[in-house]
C-alpha positions in Angstrom: 156.4 93.8 38.7 156.8 94.7 35.0 157.5 92.6 32.0 160.7 93.1 30.1 160.5 92.1 26.4 163.6 91.9 24.1 163.0 92.7 20.5 165.5 90.5 18.5 166.1 89.6 14.9 168.7 89.8 12.1 170.1 93.2 11.2 167.8 95.5 9.1 164.6 93.6 9.7 162.7 96.4 11.4 163.4 95.8 15.1 164.1 99.5 15.8 161.0 100.5 13.7 158.8 98.3 15.8 160.4 99.6 19.0 159.8 103.1 17.9 156.2 102.4 17.1 155.6 100.7 20.5 157.4 103.2 22.7 157.2 106.4 20.7 160.8 106.9 21.5 162.7 108.9 18.8 165.7 106.6 18.1 168.0 106.3 15.1 166.8 104.0 12.3 169.2 103.5 9.5 169.8 101.2 6.5 173.0 99.5 7.7 173.7 96.6 10.0 174.3 97.3 13.6 172.8 100.8 13.6 171.8 99.8 17.2 174.8 98.7 19.3 173.7 99.5 22.8 170.1 98.5 23.4 167.4 101.1 23.3 165.0 100.8 26.3 161.4 102.1 26.4 158.8 101.8 29.1 155.1 101.7 28.1 152.2 101.9 30.5 149.6 99.1 30.0 146.2 100.7 29.6 143.6 99.1 31.9 140.2 100.7 32.5 139.6 98.3 35.4 142.5 99.9 37.3 140.9 103.3 37.2 137.6 101.9 38.4 139.2 99.9 41.2 141.2 103.0 42.2 138.1 105.1 42.4 136.2 102.5 44.4 139.0 102.0 46.9 139.8 105.8 47.0 143.5 105.0 46.5 145.8 107.9 47.0 148.1 106.7 44.3 147.4 104.5 41.3 150.4 102.8 39.5 149.7 101.1 36.2 151.7 98.1 35.2 154.3 98.7 32.6 156.1 96.8 29.8 159.7 97.5 29.3 160.8 97.0 25.6 164.5 96.5 24.8 165.6 97.0 21.2 168.6 94.6 21.0 171.3 94.8 18.3 170.9 92.6 15.2 171.9 89.0 15.6 174.0 87.1 13.0 174.8 83.5 12.5 177.7 82.6 14.8 176.8 85.1 17.5 177.2 82.4 20.2 180.8 82.1 19.0 181.3 85.9 19.3 180.6 86.9 15.7 179.0 90.2 15.0 178.0 91.7 18.3 177.6 88.2 19.6 178.6 88.3 23.2 177.1 91.7 23.7 173.9 90.6 22.1 173.7 87.5 24.2 174.3 89.4 27.5 171.4 91.7 26.7 169.0 88.9 25.7 169.7 87.1 29.0 168.2 90.1 30.9 164.7 89.9 29.4 161.7 88.0 30.4 160.3 87.3 26.9 161.6 87.5 23.4 159.9 89.0 20.4 161.4 87.9 17.1 161.1 90.3 14.2 161.5 88.6 10.8 161.6 90.4 7.5 159.1 89.2 4.9 159.0 92.1 2.4 161.0 93.1 -0.6 162.5 96.5 -0.8 165.6 97.0 -2.9 166.5 100.1 -0.8 166.9 98.1 2.4 169.8 95.7 2.5 169.4 92.2 3.9 172.3 90.7 5.7 172.2 87.5 3.6 171.1 89.3 0.3 167.9 87.3 0.1 164.5 87.4 1.8 164.0 84.0 3.4 161.9 84.3 6.7 162.2 80.6 7.4 166.0 80.7 7.3 166.1 83.9 9.4 163.9 82.2 12.1 166.2 79.2 12.0 169.3 81.3 12.5 167.7 83.2 15.4 166.5 80.1 17.1 169.8 78.2 16.6 171.8 81.1 18.0 169.5 81.3 21.1 169.7 77.6 21.6 173.5 77.5 21.2 173.8 80.4 23.7 171.7 78.5 26.2 173.9 75.4 25.7 177.0 77.4 26.3 175.5 78.7 29.6 174.5 75.2 30.7 178.0 73.9 29.8 179.7 76.6 31.9 177.4 75.9 34.8 178.0 72.2 34.7 181.8 72.7 34.5 181.5 74.9 37.6 179.7 72.1 39.5 182.3 69.5 38.7 
């Protein structure tokens, strides 16, 4: 069983850069919102010296290391749960992961645009958390309606 981690955040905060560093996949990175539309997926083997030792002791014919699957998900914007930006697409991709890794920008670089034209990590985290909560509430609401 592998772990599937979704990398999320506002547009242009470094999600694809982190994904590229973790997976060594050569993906497009650009200075404009929604450079990533369809998620990038990369699989990384988890190094574990114990696995090789156990494999040698047990004389296994095949050794399969565990893997982590990273998913670089398109940038999230306020109102995504209402369908704004790539909202519905974003939310469908986030539902498929086991864990969420939030990337938040906390650096100033005039050459890299920020979706809100200001660097405010606390506000960015609040937007991301609110959108994830609202998406969960929408899912719960639909399921409750189906039960009635």
